[in-house]
Amino acid sequence: MMHDSIRKCVHGIFRPPMMKIHGICLILCFVFLSEVVDASTLPSEIPIGGLFVVEWSSSYWERYIAAAAQAAVEIINERNFLQGSRLKLYIADMSVTRSMSPNSLISSSDFDKLVETSMVNAIDFTHIPKFASLIGPGYSSEADRLSPWLYQEDLLSVLVSATSPQFSDRVQFPDYAKICPPDSYQGWAIADLMQTLKFKSCQILSCADVYCAGLTGVFIQHATAMNIRFTKNVWSYVDQSAVEANLQEIVADCVASSVFVLLMTDVQAKVVFSAAKNLNLLGRLVWIGSEGVSSLLPSELPGNYIGLRMAWNQSSQSLQDLKSWWSLRPIQFTSSEFGNVSMPDESMWRSYSYLPLAYDAVFALAYAFKAMILRNESVYNTSALKQALLDVKFEGASGFISFNSDLGPEIGRYDVIYQSNSRNFSFVGKWTSTGGFSTLENLHLVTDGALGVCQGIALGGMFVVNWNPGYKDEDAAAAARIATIMINQDPTLLPGINVSMFIGDTSAVRAISQNGFLSANQYNIVMQDALSAIADELHSEGVRAVVGPGFSSESIRALPALENLGMFEMSFSATSAALSNKQLYPNFARTCPPDNLQGKAIADVLAHFGWKKCQLIGCVDVYCTGLAQTFLQRCKELNIEVEQIHFWEFNNPSGTQALIKTIYENCSDSRLFVLAMHDHDALEIFQAADTIGASGNVVWMGSESVTSISSGLPYGYLGMKIGFNDTNPIFKRLQAFWDSLNPAEFPGADKLLTNPYLVLSYDATFALARAFDAMIRNGISIFNLSAIVETIKDLSFDGASGKVSFDSSLNPSFGIYDLVNQKANETVSIARWEAGSITHLVMADTPTETWFDVAVTWPGPSGKNTIPVCASAAQSSQLLLKLLLSICLSLLFVFFVTMFLWCYFCRPARTDDEDVEVIKMVNKIRQQLKMTIKDGFLTSREAHTRRYRLSKGRMKVIDYRYLVNAAKFTLIRDFEIKHMNAFCNWLRNQASVSVPFVESKRRLSLGVQQSLQDITTAGLRLATVEQERYHRLGWFIIETCETMLSPGNMSYDESIEESDEFEARFVYFLEKSAKINIWNDDDLNLFGKLKVAIAKHMAILGQNCQERFDEMKAEKAGDALISFRDSQEPPRRYSPYKQSDKEVLAIRLHEEDTRDASYQDEIKMVQISPTGIRVHSEEVFVAQLHLRAKLVNHAFQKKVLQVIQSHESLSGRESLDKESQVASEELIPSSSDQSTFCADFEEYGGDLLQRKISVDCKFDDGVRRVEISFAPVKSKARISQKLLKYADPHLHCVWPYSGYILDPVSPLPSGMASVTSSAGATVRDRGWAQEDPRSIQVVR
């Protein structure tokens, strides 16, 4: 037995700042534990807790199952079943918890914490310090949130009605046993019921909580295997009006199934039934319900209802015992405040199937407790209780009870109940997991099929209709509207259903341009918001699918909003290849071929004409960059050289003119210009070419978007146009019908032959109509997006453009392009590209050699020759050659003189050894940040040398002092923070200034031709090269600090101790590195990245410690070493967990303290923790804890010092320095000193804390020094500060929180680290502390 003054001390856990890696990483922490007495006497009372809702309503089903559990307890005690021990059930009322519902004001994680706290508070309110087991809670979501607390308390709970299949996972939920069958059985049984009743489709109504999600997942798995079609609907049921709106939308579907499967709770089902009644739908539907729904009373269930209910044996003796006992008198709960419960009537016995399960749950625990008592095991031993339950087998009220290895029922059993429209309630069958349905009576249900209330389908269109007259989208919108008219006229297509078209005008979206006031991200957000508003407007009209929008960038930005609203998108002109990615854009289809075909077609045309060089001009959006990427790839395959690539920000006429002038006047490059851009961008290009007089001397090759310009194409223009069959009868019928309409209302008939997008818009509308027609005929909901996708993949029909079908990426299966040529008064298709081959459409019999001259109209006299002739340049070259020859000797002389002067003035300056290391690091940093001369950067030192005078004006100059200080920072030398901050600010300012776009594109052109990487990514990288450099600086800072804080000795001087060297680096990090202002940049998030980097070091240290410990275990004294108790083992099983525990009583808790806390609530004398928990004032407890710490502190430290001093070497003592000698004499009493001297470190202000007491001790291998440092008692202020730390729902702590502060006394700030070399030495050190039988206990 230990000293009484020490017995009630609590242990502290510490970590030394640094340990020697080559030695043993073992910390000896001194822990004072009281002797634990194991009570083996038979318990007179075994408390179990019941988590039930008992104060919600007098007829609520959980109140009755709580009464059934109480009845089981009374019967067990009456029979003396536990031979001297009595069960007692304490109700923890869950009414407050059950009344909580999530809302938009609280996050889901915070709501989970709130529910958990509410349940724990209800359990604490029973004032029972320890339960042997629990029963409940009733809902799966509640059980999920309570699980962490059960694990912490090492407590088992038996679930009566929480049926989620996740609780069968013993790894994730080790502290639950289940008397009710899990939903892995129920989902299977409901699907089996659907198949047995020959229902082929259904609407699933579910919720988002644990119970609904688990049951729904199992049902869908089995329904899919049984070919049962379903539409899943996950709703919130808090607002009945919202439920009514959702129901109304479902039945508006043309093929909404009349079978509704309700996978939800009883409360949610009542909301659904009420909403259906208000909509006059209650009697028109077949309702199939889960056991949660079936727990409602028959009067609360609708007609035409069939559902599952937990099975129970009505003829079993156990059930008869329960009914007999209950019939004698009402069941009285242990707490009188909950009242009593009278015998249920017959309808309740039929509905409340959990009654026998609750009864059986108590008996199962009783059988387990009985076995444990016979084995002399404590009833509070949770592991033994779990093992005992596995052996429990008995005939219960619900049937035969036995548990499988998951502590769940071995067999799942359900009764099938049915209530007809005439309100006759009956049991009609049984289902078991081993045999399926044993019987199932014939039922008179509403016939399976659609409700048949759909009378119309609304389609939407996203078109530009009001931007400028004659714009192509206006004509395409007219084509879509004409298609809906013709669909309604077709008696075979969607018969009896009217198709309407609602146009969403995107003119305002198209008018938005990225200017100097909007960043790229802001521009994207503005565009998305504008398109989302249009999508919302269309959805309000009931639109199910949308034709358009016209641009690829608009389609990509509109898709998230459309998908969120359940709408499908079918575009007629969005051609970007990126939209073929079905992982990113699964609900997008198009009738136009993608640009990966057009890029190949343009390159094939260039090869067909024999052109080997060209220049590429494009815009910067996804359409242009995607088209350019495919074109460049194909050019590489055909050995066509793309001499220059220019991606340009249009809507800048003066800048565009300067660009074209620069390109045109370069005589060395081809004058074949390939245009990958939109039509309005091309008009800006053509105007610029006219202004500088280049039109007749340039050959233009444009994309299909450029060709779509109705007027304004230059003479001799060549370009691509999407091809289609204008001779097929569908096109002729469209043409004739369009001509008969009013052109003011339906413009565009005159452009039908020249603008392919009109035909494609018409076909896109028909494709959606045919998809919905096929889905309705097959009984598939048109609200099902995935079903729309699968239906469109199988579509094949004759459209106005020809055969229409789709591939797996929802692109058209066929892609045709016409090569058009602008004549004097018309645009003519002269050739056709299809599947890589080119066919001439005009003068087809003319030989290819002469066809280019006679069939093609060229812009100027040079014809197809695109190589410029620069005669003046040739003459200048000859003159220059003559001049060079005449002055050759003079230049040679000047050259030698220049070289001599250059070598004299520009020789490198001599530096000492330190400068050489800094210079090398400067060069390395410049390469890492891409700030070399090659990258366009000069240092201020280089800028003053003569050899860079000519380059200085074209390059950026950076202060050389910035780089020198960055190098010193990397080398962990003293540097000036102001220069380092200036360096970071300079790079940040560079990153925030836009680079002239054309200059950046010129620098990229060669790299694009060589690598052919993603042009979109490349363009973005060019526009943000300065941002990339700034982010490189951030990674440079992180890498340097990661090295700076790495463990181990980085010094080459072996005489420097590793710990000292690391401490010096750590101080350097705090005082120098951490003060660089770049850490404050939230965009870089450097602290978060550094945390990840440091975690690697911690993992390596932990691995090294474990490896060294494993080596020591294998040594001779290893067995003795591992016999030390691990200080990290759970304290709840080996030591007092709180300062208020009876073994410690450093904090004394009385009933008056509880009342004081309630008074504090009334007067609002509380703090709110960061996690939202109310924390009362604990000044009384803090004072008690602080006093106890001061009382035991001296005895604690004195005992440690006496143990060390008893092994002191006299010779070693003489060698101590004077300061340590004085400190030792003052503070280390002799072994015979019985004084009560105590150094109050708070009073002395901490001067003594800076000293280390060094004692040279005798060891087997010689004399070595042991250093001991004193640590102060934790102050009251510090203890009060730590209270809020424990007011965290994740820690599951309860009031008073000061009881969790286990380290108010620390004998050493870092403990005493015994750095030894073997397991034997460690065991010997432990022996010092154990020599006195009253001494301290050493732990690992």
Coordinates of C-alpha atoms in Angstrom, one line a residue, residues 1053-1228:
D1053 CA 30.0 18.6 -36.6
E1054 CA 29.6 15.3 -34.7
S1055 CA 30.4 17.1 -31.4
I1056 CA 27.1 18.9 -31.5
E1057 CA 24.4 17.0 -29.7
E1058 CA 21.4 16.1 -31.9
S1059 CA 18.9 17.5 -29.5
D1060 CA 20.8 20.8 -29.3
E1061 CA 21.1 21.0 -33.1
F1062 CA 17.3 20.3 -33.5
E1063 CA 16.4 22.9 -30.9
A1064 CA 18.5 25.5 -32.7
R1065 CA 16.7 24.8 -35.9
F1066 CA 13.3 24.9 -34.1
V1067 CA 14.1 28.2 -32.6
Y1068 CA 15.2 29.5 -36.0
F1069 CA 11.8 28.3 -37.4
L1070 CA 9.8 30.1 -34.7
E1071 CA 11.9 33.4 -34.6
K1072 CA 12.8 33.8 -38.3
S1073 CA 10.9 31.5 -40.7
A1074 CA 7.5 31.8 -39.1
K1075 CA 7.6 35.6 -39.4
I1076 CA 7.7 35.7 -43.2
N1077 CA 4.4 37.3 -44.2
I1078 CA 3.7 34.7 -46.9
W1079 CA 2.2 32.5 -44.1
N1080 CA -0.7 34.9 -43.9
D1081 CA -1.8 34.2 -47.6
D1082 CA -4.9 32.1 -47.3
D1083 CA -4.8 31.2 -50.9
L1084 CA -1.5 29.2 -50.4
N1085 CA -2.6 27.6 -47.2
L1086 CA 1.0 27.0 -46.2
F1087 CA 0.3 26.0 -42.6
G1088 CA -2.0 23.2 -43.8
K1089 CA 0.6 21.9 -46.2
L1090 CA 3.4 22.1 -43.6
K1091 CA 1.2 20.1 -41.2
V1092 CA 1.0 17.3 -43.8
A1093 CA 4.8 17.4 -44.3
I1094 CA 5.5 17.3 -40.6
A1095 CA 3.2 14.3 -40.2
K1096 CA 5.6 12.3 -42.3
H1097 CA 8.4 13.0 -39.8
M1098 CA 6.2 12.0 -36.9
A1099 CA 5.3 8.8 -38.6
I1100 CA 9.0 8.0 -39.2
L1101 CA 9.9 8.7 -35.6
G1102 CA 7.1 6.5 -34.4
Q1103 CA 8.2 3.7 -36.7
N1104 CA 11.8 4.1 -35.4
C1105 CA 10.7 3.9 -31.8
Q1106 CA 8.6 0.8 -32.5
E1107 CA 11.5 -0.9 -34.3
R1108 CA 13.9 -0.2 -31.4
F1109 CA 11.3 -1.4 -28.9
D1110 CA 10.8 -4.6 -30.9
E1111 CA 14.6 -5.1 -30.9
M1112 CA 14.7 -4.7 -27.1
K1113 CA 11.9 -7.2 -26.6
A1114 CA 14.1 -9.8 -28.3
E1115 CA 16.9 -9.2 -25.9
K1116 CA 17.6 -11.2 -22.8
A1117 CA 15.6 -9.0 -20.5
G1118 CA 12.9 -8.4 -23.0
D1119 CA 10.3 -10.4 -21.1
A1120 CA 10.7 -8.2 -18.0
L1121 CA 10.6 -5.1 -20.2
I1122 CA 7.2 -5.8 -21.8
S1123 CA 5.8 -6.7 -18.4
F1124 CA 5.5 -2.9 -17.7
R1125 CA 1.9 -1.8 -18.0
D1126 CA 1.4 0.4 -21.0
S1127 CA 0.4 3.9 -19.9
Q1128 CA -1.6 4.3 -23.1
E1129 CA -4.0 1.5 -22.3
P1130 CA -7.6 2.7 -21.7
P1131 CA -7.8 4.4 -18.3
R1132 CA -11.4 3.2 -17.7
R1133 CA -10.2 -0.3 -17.2
Y1134 CA -6.9 0.2 -15.3
S1135 CA -7.1 3.5 -13.4
P1136 CA -9.5 6.2 -12.1
Y1137 CA -10.8 8.1 -15.1
K1138 CA -11.8 11.3 -13.4
Q1139 CA -10.5 13.3 -10.4
S1140 CA -14.0 12.9 -8.9
D1141 CA -13.8 9.1 -8.9
K1142 CA -14.0 7.5 -5.4
E1143 CA -10.4 6.2 -5.7
V1144 CA -9.1 9.7 -6.0
L1145 CA -11.7 12.3 -4.7
A1146 CA -9.5 15.2 -5.6
I1147 CA -12.8 16.8 -6.5
R1148 CA -15.8 16.2 -4.1
L1149 CA -19.1 16.3 -5.8
H1150 CA -22.3 16.8 -3.8
E1151 CA -26.0 17.2 -4.6
E1152 CA -25.7 20.9 -3.7
D1153 CA -23.2 21.3 -6.5
T1154 CA -25.8 19.9 -9.0
R1155 CA -28.3 22.4 -7.8
D1156 CA -25.8 25.2 -8.0
A1157 CA -25.2 24.3 -11.6
S1158 CA -29.0 24.5 -12.3
Y1159 CA -29.1 27.9 -10.7
Q1160 CA -26.2 29.0 -12.9
D1161 CA -28.4 28.0 -15.9
E1162 CA -31.2 30.2 -14.6
I1163 CA -29.1 33.3 -14.2
K1164 CA -27.1 32.5 -17.4
M1165 CA -23.8 32.3 -15.6
V1166 CA -22.3 29.9 -18.2
Q1167 CA -19.7 30.0 -21.0
I1168 CA -20.3 28.5 -24.4
S1169 CA -17.5 26.3 -25.7
P1170 CA -16.3 26.5 -29.3
T1171 CA -18.4 23.4 -30.0
G1172 CA -21.6 25.0 -28.6
I1173 CA -21.7 23.2 -25.2
R1174 CA -22.8 25.1 -22.1
V1175 CA -20.0 25.2 -19.5
H1176 CA -20.8 26.1 -15.9
S1177 CA -18.4 27.9 -13.5
E1178 CA -16.3 25.3 -11.8
E1179 CA -14.3 27.6 -9.5
V1180 CA -15.0 25.3 -6.5
F1181 CA -13.7 22.2 -8.2
V1182 CA -10.7 24.0 -9.7
A1183 CA -9.8 25.2 -6.2
Q1184 CA -10.1 21.7 -4.8
L1185 CA -8.0 20.2 -7.6
H1186 CA -5.3 22.9 -7.3
L1187 CA -5.1 22.5 -3.5
R1188 CA -4.7 18.7 -3.9
A1189 CA -2.0 19.2 -6.5
K1190 CA 0.0 21.5 -4.2
L1191 CA -0.4 19.1 -1.3
V1192 CA 1.0 16.1 -3.2
N1193 CA 3.5 18.0 -5.4
H1194 CA 6.3 18.1 -2.9
A1195 CA 6.0 14.5 -1.7
F1196 CA 5.9 13.4 -5.3
Q1197 CA 9.0 15.4 -6.4
K1198 CA 10.8 14.6 -3.2
K1199 CA 10.4 10.8 -3.6
V1200 CA 11.7 11.0 -7.2
L1201 CA 14.8 13.0 -6.1
Q1202 CA 15.5 10.6 -3.2
V1203 CA 15.4 7.6 -5.5
I1204 CA 17.9 9.2 -7.9
Q1205 CA 20.1 10.5 -5.1
S1206 CA 20.4 7.1 -3.5
H1207 CA 22.4 5.9 -6.5
E1208 CA 24.6 9.0 -6.7
S1209 CA 28.3 8.6 -7.3
L1210 CA 30.4 10.7 -4.8
S1211 CA 33.2 11.2 -7.4
G1212 CA 30.6 12.4 -9.9
R1213 CA 29.2 14.9 -7.4
E1214 CA 32.5 16.6 -7.1
S1215 CA 32.6 17.3 -10.8
L1216 CA 29.3 19.3 -10.9
D1217 CA 29.5 22.9 -11.7
K1218 CA 29.0 25.4 -8.9
E1219 CA 25.6 26.5 -10.0
S1220 CA 24.2 23.0 -10.3
Q1221 CA 26.0 22.1 -7.0
V1222 CA 24.2 25.0 -5.1
A1223 CA 20.8 24.1 -6.7
S1224 CA 21.3 20.5 -5.7
E1225 CA 22.2 21.3 -2.1
E1226 CA 19.1 23.6 -1.8
L1227 CA 16.6 21.3 -3.4
I1228 CA 17.7 17.7 -2.9

